[in-house]
């Protein structure tokens, strides 16, 4: 997914403006690095600071509309929730500070060390 696809997503965490500025400068000079932001429906599971940094760059006139920055993992999350419901009889609320169990045994696991919410 590109920035243009996710610029209206809802971040799930509060952001630190100083960190946003740092990330914006890093993205501007080095491009996108590391794990893509993870999108579930209309919400970010990860990347609140990175999205804010991208919005800052966009507002500053940097052309980032087509920058590939995110992956939609709605199918992964819904499959994990359905399995949990099948095993336990209910669907749990998602604790956005502990999402690793939703992503275990998927392609996202390669980024495990980069995802603080794991």
N, CA, C and O atoms as a Tinker XYZ file with bonds, in Angstrom:
   472  protein
     1  N      0.844000   -1.179000    0.000000    73     2
     2  CA     0.000000    0.000000    0.000000    64     1     3
     3  C      0.892000    1.245000    0.000000    63     2     4     5
     4  O      1.978000    1.252000    0.578000    81     3
     5  N      0.418000    2.266000   -0.644000    73     3     6
     6  CA     1.173000    3.511000   -0.705000    64     5     7
     7  C      0.699000    4.483000    0.373000    63     6     8     9
     8  O     -0.320000    4.271000    1.029000    81     7
     9  N      1.473000    5.554000    0.530000    73     7    10
    10  CA     1.053000    6.605000    1.462000    64     9    11
    11  C     -0.339000    7.106000    1.089000    63    10    12    13
    12  O     -1.178000    7.334000    1.960000    81    11
    13  N     -0.575000    7.273000   -0.190000    73    11    14
    14  CA    -1.875000    7.754000   -0.640000    64    13    15
    15  C     -3.006000    6.831000   -0.183000    63    14    16    17
    16  O     -4.105000    7.301000    0.112000    81    15
    17  N     -2.749000    5.529000   -0.121000    73    15    18
    18  CA    -3.753000    4.552000    0.317000    64    17    19
    19  C     -4.061000    4.660000    1.802000    63    18    20    21
    20  O     -5.174000    4.351000    2.229000    81    19
    21  N     -3.088000    5.094000    2.591000    73    19    22
    22  CA    -3.265000    5.040000    4.055000    64    21    23
    23  C     -3.285000    6.392000    4.746000    63    22    24    25
    24  O     -3.401000    6.448000    5.970000    81    23
    25  N     -3.176000    7.473000    4.004000    73    23    26
    26  CA    -3.040000    8.778000    4.659000    64    25    27
    27  C     -4.233000    9.143000    5.533000    63    26    28    29
    28  O     -4.129000   10.040000    6.369000    81    27
    29  N     -5.353000    8.472000    5.359000    73    27    30
    30  CA    -6.519000    8.744000    6.199000    64    29    31
    31  C     -6.753000    7.670000    7.259000    63    30    32    33
    32  O     -7.777000    7.692000    7.943000    81    31
    33  N     -5.828000    6.740000    7.403000    73    31    34
    34  CA    -5.947000    5.717000    8.446000    64    33    35
    35  C     -5.874000    6.362000    9.826000    63    34    36    37
    36  O     -5.280000    7.424000   10.009000    81    35
    37  N     -6.482000    5.701000   10.766000    73    35    38
    38  CA    -6.464000    6.186000   12.137000    64    37    39
    39  C     -5.295000    5.573000   12.892000    63    38    40    41
    40  O     -5.213000    4.351000   13.014000    81    39
    41  N     -4.377000    6.412000   13.409000    73    39    42
    42  CA    -3.295000    5.857000   14.230000    64    41    43
    43  C     -3.860000    5.380000   15.567000    63    42    44    45
    44  O     -4.886000    5.883000   16.026000    81    43
    45  N     -3.193000    4.416000   16.187000    73    43    46
    46  CA    -3.702000    3.864000   17.441000    64    45    47
    47  C     -2.933000    4.338000   18.659000    63    46    48    49
    48  O     -3.355000    4.093000   19.790000    81    47
    49  N     -1.810000    5.015000   18.448000    73    47    50
    50  CA    -0.978000    5.463000   19.560000    64    49    51
    51  C     -0.811000    6.971000   19.536000    63    50    52    53
    52  O     -0.919000    7.603000   18.485000    81    51
    53  N     -0.546000    7.542000   20.706000    73    51    54
    54  CA    -0.138000    8.939000   20.769000    64    53    55
    55  C      1.247000    9.048000   20.153000    63    54    56    57
    56  O      1.984000    8.065000   20.081000    81    55
    57  N      1.592000   10.241000   19.714000    73    55    58
    58  CA     2.890000   10.415000   19.061000    64    57    59
    59  C      3.732000   11.458000   19.772000    63    58    60    61
    60  O      3.214000   12.381000   20.401000    81    59
    61  N      5.036000   11.290000   19.658000    73    59    62
    62  CA     6.023000   12.218000   20.187000    64    61    63
    63  C      6.491000   13.093000   19.022000    63    62    64    65
    64  O      7.130000   12.586000   18.100000    81    63
    65  N      6.191000   14.386000   19.041000    73    63    66
    66  CA     6.548000   15.258000   17.914000    64    65    67
    67  C      8.044000   15.257000   17.577000    63    66    68    69
    68  O      8.406000   15.341000   16.403000    81    67
    69  N      8.903000   15.165000   18.569000    73    67    70
    70  CA    10.349000   15.138000   18.299000    64    69    71
    71  C     10.730000   13.876000   17.522000    63    70    72    73
    72  O     11.556000   13.928000   16.610000    81    71
    73  N     10.131000   12.752000   17.885000    73    71    74
    74  CA    10.414000   11.504000   17.179000    64    73    75
    75  C      9.858000   11.554000   15.758000    63    74    76    77
    76  O     10.475000   11.036000   14.828000    81    75
    77  N      8.700000   12.173000   15.593000    73    75    78
    78  CA     8.115000   12.328000   14.261000    64    77    79
    79  C      9.064000   13.128000   13.375000    63    78    80    81
    80  O      9.293000   12.763000   12.221000    81    79
    81  N      9.615000   14.209000   13.906000    73    79    82
    82  CA    10.564000   15.026000   13.139000    64    81    83
    83  C     11.797000   14.216000   12.754000    63    82    84    85
    84  O     12.272000   14.294000   11.621000    81    83
    85  N     12.305000   13.446000   13.697000    73    83    86
    86  CA    13.475000   12.593000   13.428000    64    85    87
    87  C     13.175000   11.587000   12.311000    63    86    88    89
    88  O     13.978000   11.409000   11.395000    81    87
    89  N     12.026000   10.940000   12.397000    73    87    90
    90  CA    11.642000    9.974000   11.368000    64    89    91
    91  C     11.429000   10.644000   10.015000    63    90    92    93
    92  O     11.814000   10.095000    8.983000    81    91
    93  N     10.822000   11.818000   10.014000    73    91    94
    94  CA    10.595000   12.532000    8.759000    64    93    95
    95  C     11.921000   12.821000    8.060000    63    94    96    97
    96  O     12.035000   12.641000    6.847000    81    95
    97  N     12.916000   13.267000    8.812000    73    95    98
    98  CA    14.218000   13.555000    8.212000    64    97    99
    99  C     14.882000   12.275000    7.702000    63    98   100   101
   100  O     15.505000   12.272000    6.640000    81    99
   101  N     14.746000   11.201000    8.457000    73    99   102
   102  CA    15.318000    9.921000    8.048000    64   101   103
   103  C     14.670000    9.423000    6.749000    63   102   104   105
   104  O     15.364000    8.989000    5.829000    81   103
   105  N     13.349000    9.489000    6.686000    73   103   106
   106  CA    12.637000    9.048000    5.484000    64   105   107
   107  C     13.005000    9.941000    4.296000    63   106   108   109
   108  O     13.183000    9.458000    3.178000    81   107
   109  N     13.116000   11.233000    4.546000    73   107   110
   110  CA    13.451000   12.169000    3.472000    64   109   111
   111  C     14.839000   11.902000    2.896000    63   110   112   113
   112  O     15.046000   12.013000    1.687000    81   111
   113  N     15.787000   11.550000    3.761000    73   111   114
   114  CA    17.159000   11.357000    3.288000    64   113   115
   115  C     17.454000    9.930000    2.830000    63   114   116   117
   116  O     18.247000    9.734000    1.909000    81   115
   117  N     16.827000    8.928000    3.461000    73   115   118
   118  CA    17.164000    7.534000    3.158000    64   117   119
   119  C     16.031000    6.743000    2.535000    63   118   120   121
   120  O     16.230000    5.605000    2.110000    81   119
   121  N     14.851000    7.326000    2.474000    73   119   122
   122  CA    13.707000    6.591000    1.958000    64   121   123
   123  C     13.100000    5.697000    3.030000    63   122   124   125
   124  O     13.449000    5.782000    4.207000    81   123
   125  N     12.196000    4.851000    2.599000    73   123   126
   126  CA    11.506000    3.955000    3.542000    64   125   127
   127  C     12.413000    2.790000    3.889000    63   126   128   129
   128  O     12.962000    2.139000    3.000000    81   127
   129  N     12.572000    2.525000    5.168000    73   127   130
   130  CA    13.411000    1.422000    5.639000    64   129   131
   131  C     12.613000    0.538000    6.581000    63   130   132   133
   132  O     11.771000    1.026000    7.336000    81   131
   133  N     12.874000   -0.750000    6.539000    73   131   134
   134  CA    12.328000   -1.667000    7.522000    64   133   135
   135  C     10.911000   -2.113000    7.272000    63   134   136   137
   136  O     10.400000   -2.080000    6.152000    81   135
   137  N     10.301000   -2.527000    8.350000    73   135   138
   138  CA     8.962000   -3.105000    8.320000    64   137   139
   139  C      7.946000   -2.121000    7.748000    63   138   140   141
   140  O      7.966000   -0.935000    8.076000    81   139
   141  N      7.063000   -2.620000    6.896000    73   139   142
   142  CA     5.964000   -1.750000    6.457000    64   141   143
   143  C      5.011000   -1.507000    7.630000    63   142   144   145
   144  O      4.936000   -2.312000    8.559000    81   143
   145  N      4.293000   -0.401000    7.574000    73   143   146
   146  CA     3.232000   -0.195000    8.551000    64   145   147
   147  C      2.182000   -1.267000    8.305000    63   146   148   149
   148  O      1.973000   -1.690000    7.167000    81   147
   149  N      1.533000   -1.699000    9.352000    73   147   150
   150  CA     0.543000   -2.766000    9.241000    64   149   151
   151  C     -0.851000   -2.180000    9.419000    63   150   152   153
   152  O     -1.145000   -1.525000   10.418000    81   151
   153  N     -1.700000   -2.429000    8.430000    73   151   154
   154  CA    -3.035000   -1.859000    8.400000    64   153   155
   155  C     -4.059000   -2.968000    8.609000    63   154   156   157
   156  O     -3.989000   -4.027000    7.985000    81   155
   157  N     -5.012000   -2.702000    9.499000    73   155   158
   158  CA    -6.121000   -3.616000    9.769000    64   157   159
   159  C     -7.409000   -2.817000    9.596000    63   158   160   161
   160  O     -7.747000   -1.988000   10.441000    81   159
   161  N     -8.120000   -3.062000    8.512000    73   159   162
   162  CA    -9.306000   -2.256000    8.204000    64   161   163
   163  C     -8.882000   -0.826000    7.917000    63   162   164   165
   164  O     -8.058000   -0.578000    7.037000    81   163
   165  N     -9.452000    0.115000    8.667000    73   163   166
   166  CA    -9.104000    1.528000    8.505000    64   165   167
   167  C     -8.109000    2.004000    9.560000    63   166   168   169
   168  O     -7.870000    3.204000    9.701000    81   167
   169  N     -7.538000    1.070000   10.290000    73   167   170
   170  CA    -6.649000    1.437000   11.391000    64   169   171
   171  C     -5.246000    0.895000   11.187000    63   170   172   173
   172  O     -5.044000   -0.139000   10.552000    81   171
   173  N     -4.301000    1.605000   11.731000    73   171   174
   174  CA    -2.932000    1.107000   11.776000    64   173   175
   175  C     -2.787000    0.194000   12.980000    63   174   176   177
   176  O     -3.285000    0.511000   14.060000    81   175
   177  N     -2.113000   -0.933000   12.808000    73   175   178
   178  CA    -1.700000   -1.734000   13.962000    64   177   179
   179  C     -0.327000   -1.274000   14.422000    63   178   180   181
   180  O     -0.015000   -1.332000   15.611000    81   179
   181  N      0.487000   -0.821000   13.492000    73   179   182
   182  CA     1.805000   -0.281000   13.793000    64   181   183
   183  C      2.033000    0.946000   12.931000    63   182   184   185
   184  O      1.434000    1.081000   11.864000    81   183
   185  N      2.898000    1.841000   13.391000    73   183   186
   186  CA     3.332000    2.934000   12.537000    64   185   187
   187  C      2.720000    4.295000   12.788000    63   186   188   189
   188  O      2.732000    5.136000   11.889000    81   187
   189  N      2.187000    4.548000   13.964000    73   187   190
   190  CA     1.594000    5.859000   14.229000    64   189   191
   191  C      2.603000    6.987000   14.018000    63   190   192   193
   192  O      2.282000    8.006000   13.407000    81   191
   193  N      3.823000    6.801000   14.526000    73   191   194
   194  CA     4.858000    7.825000   14.348000    64   193   195
   195  C      5.283000    7.947000   12.888000    63   194   196   197
   196  O      5.492000    9.048000   12.378000    81   195
   197  N      5.407000    6.809000   12.229000    73   195   198
   198  CA     5.829000    6.846000   10.828000    64   197   199
   199  C      4.767000    7.492000    9.946000    63   198   200   201
   200  O      5.100000    8.229000    9.018000    81   199
   201  N      3.491000    7.225000   10.224000    73   199   202
   202  CA     2.432000    7.881000    9.457000    64   201   203
   203  C      2.462000    9.389000    9.702000    63   202   204   205
   204  O      2.319000   10.172000    8.763000    81   203
   205  N      2.643000    9.796000   10.945000    73   203   206
   206  CA     2.733000   11.229000   11.246000    64   205   207
   207  C      3.922000   11.855000   10.525000    63   206   208   209
   208  O      3.828000   12.980000   10.033000    81   207
   209  N      5.037000   11.136000   10.460000    73   207   210
   210  CA     6.218000   11.646000    9.751000    64   209   211
   211  C      5.926000   11.785000    8.261000    63   210   212   213
   212  O      6.318000   12.774000    7.640000    81   211
   213  N      5.244000   10.808000    7.689000    73   211   214
   214  CA     4.879000   10.882000    6.277000    64   213   215
   215  C      3.924000   12.049000    6.016000    63   214   216   217
   216  O      4.051000   12.745000    5.008000    81   215
   217  N      2.974000   12.259000    6.918000    73   215   218
   218  CA     2.054000   13.381000    6.752000    64   217   219
   219  C      2.800000   14.708000    6.833000    63   218   220   221
   220  O      2.471000   15.647000    6.108000    81   219
   221  N      3.791000   14.794000    7.701000    73   219   222
   222  CA     4.608000   16.002000    7.789000    64   221   223
   223  C      5.330000   16.249000    6.471000    63   222   224   225
   224  O      5.319000   17.363000    5.948000    81   223
   225  N      5.957000   15.206000    5.937000    73   223   226
   226  CA     6.648000   15.350000    4.654000    64   225   227
   227  C      5.677000   15.775000    3.550000    63   226   228   229
   228  O      5.981000   16.658000    2.748000    81   227
   229  N      4.524000   15.145000    3.523000    73   227   230
   230  CA     3.503000   15.472000    2.527000    64   229   231
   231  C      3.092000   16.935000    2.643000    63   230   232   233
   232  O      3.005000   17.645000    1.641000    81   231
   233  N      2.838000   17.385000    3.881000    73   231   234
   234  CA     2.446000   18.773000    4.116000    64   233   235
   235  C      3.571000   19.755000    3.772000    63   234   236   237
   236  O      3.318000   20.917000    3.456000    81   235
   237  N      4.813000   19.272000    3.838000    73   235   238
   238  CA     5.969000   20.100000    3.474000    64   237   239
   239  C      6.229000   20.089000    1.963000    63   238   240   241
   240  O      7.188000   20.703000    1.496000    81   239
   241  N      5.386000   19.399000    1.206000    73   239   242
   242  CA     5.500000   19.394000   -0.246000    64   241   243
   243  C      6.355000   18.288000   -0.830000    63   242   244   245
   244  O      6.649000   18.302000   -2.026000    81   243
   245  N      6.761000   17.327000   -0.007000    73   243   246
   246  CA     7.546000   16.196000   -0.511000    64   245   247
   247  C      6.591000   15.228000   -1.208000    63   246   248   249
   248  O      5.547000   14.873000   -0.661000    81   247
   249  N      6.953000   14.809000   -2.404000    73   247   250
   250  CA     6.100000   13.915000   -3.189000    64   249   251
   251  C      6.261000   12.475000   -2.696000    63   250   252   253
   252  O      7.215000   11.785000   -3.055000    81   251
   253  N      5.320000   12.041000   -1.876000    73   251   254
   254  CA     5.394000   10.685000   -1.316000    64   253   255
   255  C      4.117000    9.888000   -1.570000    63   254   256   257
   256  O      3.957000    8.796000   -1.025000    81   255
   257  N      3.207000   10.414000   -2.389000    73   255   258
   258  CA     1.925000    9.744000   -2.619000    64   257   259
   259  C      2.084000    8.275000   -2.995000    63   258   260   261
   260  O      1.329000    7.430000   -2.515000    81   259
   261  N      3.044000    7.967000   -3.837000    73   259   262
   262  CA     3.188000    6.605000   -4.345000    64   261   263
   263  C      4.256000    5.796000   -3.616000    63   262   264   265
   264  O      4.624000    4.713000   -4.070000    81   263
   265  N      4.753000    6.301000   -2.505000    73   263   266
   266  CA     5.757000    5.587000   -1.726000    64   265   267
   267  C      5.113000    4.369000   -1.064000    63   266   268   269
   268  O      4.138000    4.506000   -0.325000    81   267
   269  N      5.656000    3.176000   -1.329000    73   267   270
   270  CA     5.140000    1.935000   -0.733000    64   269   271
   271  C      5.567000    1.877000    0.732000    63   270   272   273
   272  O      6.757000    1.790000    1.034000    81   271
   273  N      4.587000    1.925000    1.643000    73   271   274
   274  CA     4.911000    2.041000    3.062000    64   273   275
   275  C      4.131000    1.091000    3.968000    63   274   276   277
   276  O      4.455000    0.974000    5.150000    81   275
   277  N      3.123000    0.417000    3.449000    73   275   278
   278  CA     2.245000   -0.357000    4.334000    64   277   279
   279  C      1.754000   -1.636000    3.666000    63   278   280   281
   280  O      1.794000   -1.787000    2.445000    81   279
   281  N      1.293000   -2.539000    4.506000    73   279   282
   282  CA     0.669000   -3.783000    4.046000    64   281   283
   283  C     -0.656000   -3.962000    4.777000    63   282   284   285
   284  O     -0.744000   -3.764000    5.989000    81   283
   285  N     -1.668000   -4.333000    4.035000    73   283   286
   286  CA    -2.970000   -4.630000    4.622000    64   285   287
   287  C     -2.933000   -6.054000    5.158000    63   286   288   289
   288  O     -2.769000   -7.008000    4.397000    81   287
   289  N     -3.086000   -6.193000    6.460000    73   287   290
   290  CA    -3.047000   -7.526000    7.070000    64   289   291
   291  C     -4.409000   -7.908000    7.661000    63   290   292   293
   292  O     -4.499000   -8.734000    8.570000    81   291
   293  N     -5.455000   -7.294000    7.129000    73   291   294
   294  CA    -6.802000   -7.583000    7.616000    64   293   295
   295  C     -7.107000   -9.078000    7.550000    63   294   296   297
   296  O     -7.646000   -9.635000    8.507000    81   295
   297  N     -6.774000   -9.735000    6.447000    73   295   298
   298  CA    -7.050000  -11.171000    6.318000    64   297   299
   299  C     -6.308000  -11.977000    7.375000    63   298   300   301
   300  O     -6.868000  -12.910000    7.950000    81   299
   301  N     -5.055000  -11.624000    7.635000    73   299   302
   302  CA    -4.269000  -12.328000    8.662000    64   301   303
   303  C     -4.935000  -12.185000   10.022000    63   302   304   305
   304  O     -5.121000  -13.173000   10.732000    81   303
   305  N     -5.294000  -10.960000   10.388000    73   303   306
   306  CA    -5.895000  -10.706000   11.699000    64   305   307
   307  C     -7.244000  -11.411000   11.817000    63   306   308   309
   308  O     -7.523000  -12.048000   12.833000    81   307
   309  N     -8.063000  -11.305000   10.807000    73   307   310
   310  CA    -9.382000  -11.947000   10.868000    64   309   311
   311  C     -9.266000  -13.461000   10.947000    63   310   312   313
   312  O    -10.050000  -14.098000   11.651000    81   311
   313  N     -8.304000  -14.054000   10.240000    73   311   314
   314  CA    -8.085000  -15.505000   10.333000    64   313   315
   315  C     -7.667000  -15.896000   11.750000    63   314   316   317
   316  O     -8.157000  -16.885000   12.295000    81   315
   317  N     -6.760000  -15.115000   12.345000    73   315   318
   318  CA    -6.309000  -15.423000   13.714000    64   317   319
   319  C     -7.444000  -15.267000   14.718000    63   318   320   321
   320  O     -7.584000  -16.079000   15.632000    81   319
   321  N     -8.255000  -14.221000   14.550000    73   319   322
   322  CA    -9.394000  -14.029000   15.455000    64   321   323
   323  C    -10.412000  -15.148000   15.309000    63   322   324   325
   324  O    -10.985000  -15.602000   16.300000    81   323
   325  N    -10.643000  -15.597000   14.073000    73   323   326
   326  CA   -11.583000  -16.698000   13.847000    64   325   327
   327  C    -11.065000  -17.988000   14.470000    63   326   328   329
   328  O    -11.837000  -18.751000   15.051000    81   327
   329  N     -9.762000  -18.235000   14.355000    73   327   330
   330  CA    -9.177000  -19.430000   14.975000    64   329   331
   331  C     -9.298000  -19.345000   16.490000    63   330   332   333
   332  O     -9.637000  -20.331000   17.145000    81   331
   333  N     -9.023000  -18.173000   17.048000    73   331   334
   334  CA    -9.149000  -17.997000   18.496000    64   333   335
   335  C    -10.589000  -18.270000   18.935000    63   334   336   337
   336  O    -10.825000  -18.954000   19.930000    81   335
   337  N    -11.540000  -17.729000   18.183000    73   335   338
   338  CA   -12.947000  -17.944000   18.520000    64   337   339
   339  C    -13.305000  -19.427000   18.439000    63   338   340   341
   340  O    -14.028000  -19.940000   19.293000    81   339
   341  N    -12.809000  -20.102000   17.432000    73   339   342
   342  CA   -13.067000  -21.528000   17.282000    64   341   343
   343  C    -12.490000  -22.315000   18.466000    63   342   344   345
   344  O    -13.116000  -23.249000   18.967000    81   343
   345  N    -11.283000  -21.923000   18.905000    73   343   346
   346  CA   -10.614000  -22.631000   20.003000    64   345   347
   347  C    -11.162000  -22.279000   21.382000    63   346   348   349
   348  O    -11.162000  -23.123000   22.278000    81   347
   349  N    -11.634000  -21.033000   21.566000    73   347   350
   350  CA   -11.979000  -20.545000   22.904000    64   349   351
   351  C    -13.436000  -20.123000   23.075000    63   350   352   353
   352  O    -13.882000  -19.887000   24.198000    81   351
   353  N    -14.173000  -20.027000   21.989000    73   351   354
   354  CA   -15.589000  -19.708000   22.085000    64   353   355
   355  C    -15.926000  -18.228000   22.104000    63   354   356   357
   356  O    -17.098000  -17.874000   22.235000    81   355
   357  N    -14.957000  -17.371000   21.979000    73   355   358
   358  CA   -15.239000  -15.933000   21.921000    64   357   359
   359  C    -14.123000  -15.234000   21.149000    63   358   360   361
   360  O    -13.037000  -15.784000   20.964000    81   359
   361  N    -14.410000  -14.020000   20.706000    73   359   362
   362  CA   -13.403000  -13.207000   20.022000    64   361   363
   363  C    -12.854000  -12.200000   21.023000    63   362   364   365
   364  O    -13.613000  -11.413000   21.589000    81   363
   365  N    -11.558000  -12.216000   21.246000    73   363   366
   366  CA   -10.989000  -11.282000   22.226000    64   365   367
   367  C    -10.879000   -9.870000   21.653000    63   366   368   369
   368  O    -10.795000   -9.681000   20.440000    81   367
   369  N    -10.882000   -8.889000   22.545000    73   367   370
   370  CA   -10.527000   -7.538000   22.131000    64   369   371
   371  C     -9.052000   -7.555000   21.766000    63   370   372   373
   372  O     -8.266000   -8.290000   22.364000    81   371
   373  N     -8.682000   -6.755000   20.798000    73   371   374
   374  CA    -7.275000   -6.677000   20.409000    64   373   375
   375  C     -6.564000   -5.713000   21.341000    63   374   376   377
   376  O     -6.952000   -4.551000   21.461000    81   375
   377  N     -5.531000   -6.194000   21.994000    73   375   378
   378  CA    -4.650000   -5.346000   22.795000    64   377   379
   379  C     -3.567000   -4.844000   21.840000    63   378   380   381
   380  O     -2.663000   -5.592000   21.468000    81   379
   381  N     -3.666000   -3.593000   21.453000    73   379   382
   382  CA    -2.762000   -3.059000   20.430000    64   381   383
   383  C     -1.322000   -2.927000   20.903000    63   382   384   385
   384  O     -0.440000   -2.604000   20.108000    81   383
   385  N     -1.072000   -3.170000   22.171000    73   383   386
   386  CA     0.299000   -3.176000   22.677000    64   385   387
   387  C      0.874000   -4.590000   22.690000    63   386   388   389
   388  O      2.029000   -4.788000   23.067000    81   387
   389  N      0.071000   -5.573000   22.281000    73   387   390
   390  CA     0.489000   -6.977000   22.296000    64   389   391
   391  C     -0.146000   -7.698000   21.098000    63   390   392   393
   392  O     -1.103000   -8.458000   21.245000    81   391
   393  N      0.414000   -7.437000   19.913000    73   391   394
   394  CA    -0.189000   -7.984000   18.692000    64   393   395
   395  C      0.565000   -9.175000   18.128000    63   394   396   397
   396  O      0.168000   -9.731000   17.104000    81   395
   397  N      1.639000   -9.568000   18.777000    73   395   398
   398  CA     2.455000  -10.654000   18.249000    64   397   399
   399  C      1.692000  -11.941000   17.996000    63   398   400   401
   400  O      1.945000  -12.621000   17.001000    81   399
   401  N      0.771000  -12.285000   18.870000    73   399   402
   402  CA     0.030000  -13.533000   18.703000    64   401   403
   403  C     -0.816000  -13.522000   17.425000    63   402   404   405
   404  O     -1.114000  -14.575000   16.862000    81   403
   405  N     -1.197000  -12.329000   16.975000    73   403   406
   406  CA    -1.954000  -12.225000   15.733000    64   405   407
   407  C     -1.079000  -12.432000   14.499000    63   406   408   409
   408  O     -1.579000  -12.744000   13.418000    81   407
   409  N      0.231000  -12.255000   14.672000    73   407   410
   410  CA     1.143000  -12.249000   13.535000    64   409   411
   411  C      2.102000  -13.427000   13.505000    63   410   412   413
   412  O      2.811000  -13.631000   12.520000    81   411
   413  N      2.128000  -14.206000   14.588000    73   411   414
   414  CA     2.983000  -15.401000   14.613000    64   413   415
   415  C      2.666000  -16.291000   13.413000    63   414   416   417
   416  O      1.519000  -16.401000   12.983000    81   415
   417  N      3.715000  -16.921000   12.888000    73   415   418
   418  CA     3.579000  -17.860000   11.774000    64   417   419
   419  C      3.030000  -17.217000   10.497000    63   418   420   421
   420  O      2.371000  -17.883000    9.698000    81   419
   421  N      3.300000  -15.931000   10.311000    73   419   422
   422  CA     2.939000  -15.239000    9.074000    64   421   423
   423  C      4.194000  -14.562000    8.528000    63   422   424   425
   424  O      5.232000  -14.554000    9.189000    81   423
   425  N      4.107000  -14.002000    7.344000    73   423   426
   426  CA     5.256000  -13.314000    6.754000    64   425   427
   427  C      5.723000  -12.145000    7.619000    63   426   428   429
   428  O      6.884000  -11.742000    7.541000    81   427
   429  N      4.826000  -11.597000    8.443000    73   427   430
   430  CA     5.164000  -10.435000    9.274000    64   429   431
   431  C      6.199000  -10.798000   10.338000    63   430   432   433
   432  O      6.933000   -9.931000   10.813000    81   431
   433  N      6.257000  -12.061000   10.706000    73   431   434
   434  CA     7.165000  -12.495000   11.770000    64   433   435
   435  C      8.621000  -12.149000   11.465000    63   434   436   437
   436  O      9.421000  -12.016000   12.391000    81   435
   437  N      8.981000  -12.002000   10.199000    73   435   438
   438  CA    10.358000  -11.623000    9.856000    64   437   439
   439  C     10.726000  -10.249000   10.414000    63   438   440   441
   440  O     11.907000   -9.929000   10.547000    81   439
   441  N      9.723000   -9.437000   10.739000    73   439   442
   442  CA     9.944000   -8.093000   11.278000    64   441   443
   443  C      9.744000   -8.033000   12.793000    63   442   444   445
   444  O      9.708000   -6.947000   13.372000    81   443
   445  N      9.620000   -9.162000   13.415000    73   443   446
   446  CA     9.341000   -9.265000   14.847000    64   445   447
   447  C     10.171000   -8.300000   15.697000    63   446   448   449
   448  O      9.630000   -7.628000   16.575000    81   447
   449  N     11.472000   -8.227000   15.443000    73   447   450
   450  CA    12.366000   -7.401000   16.258000    64   449   451
   451  C     12.167000   -5.899000   16.014000    63   450   452   453
   452  O     12.634000   -5.081000   16.807000    81   451
   453  N     11.490000   -5.537000   14.942000    73   451   454
   454  CA    11.260000   -4.141000   14.622000    64   453   455
   455  C      9.914000   -3.642000   15.133000    63   454   456   457
   456  O      9.640000   -2.443000   15.073000    81   455
   457  N      9.083000   -4.528000   15.627000    73   455   458
   458  CA     7.717000   -4.156000   16.028000    64   457   459
   459  C      7.645000   -4.138000   17.556000    63   458   460   461
   460  O      7.596000   -5.182000   18.205000    81   459
   461  N      7.642000   -2.929000   18.108000    73   459   462
   462  CA     7.629000   -2.784000   19.575000    64   461   463
   463  C      6.383000   -3.418000   20.192000    63   462   464   465
   464  O      6.420000   -3.889000   21.329000    81   463
   465  N      5.295000   -3.428000   19.453000    73   463   466
   466  CA     4.034000   -3.974000   19.986000    64   465   467
   467  C      3.970000   -5.496000   19.944000    63   466   468   469
   468  O      2.980000   -6.089000   20.374000    81   467
   469  N      5.014000   -6.127000   19.432000    73   467   470
   470  CA     4.998000   -7.578000   19.322000    64   469   471
   471  C      4.816000   -8.178000   20.699000    63   470   472
   472  O      4.774000   -9.400000   20.840000    81   471
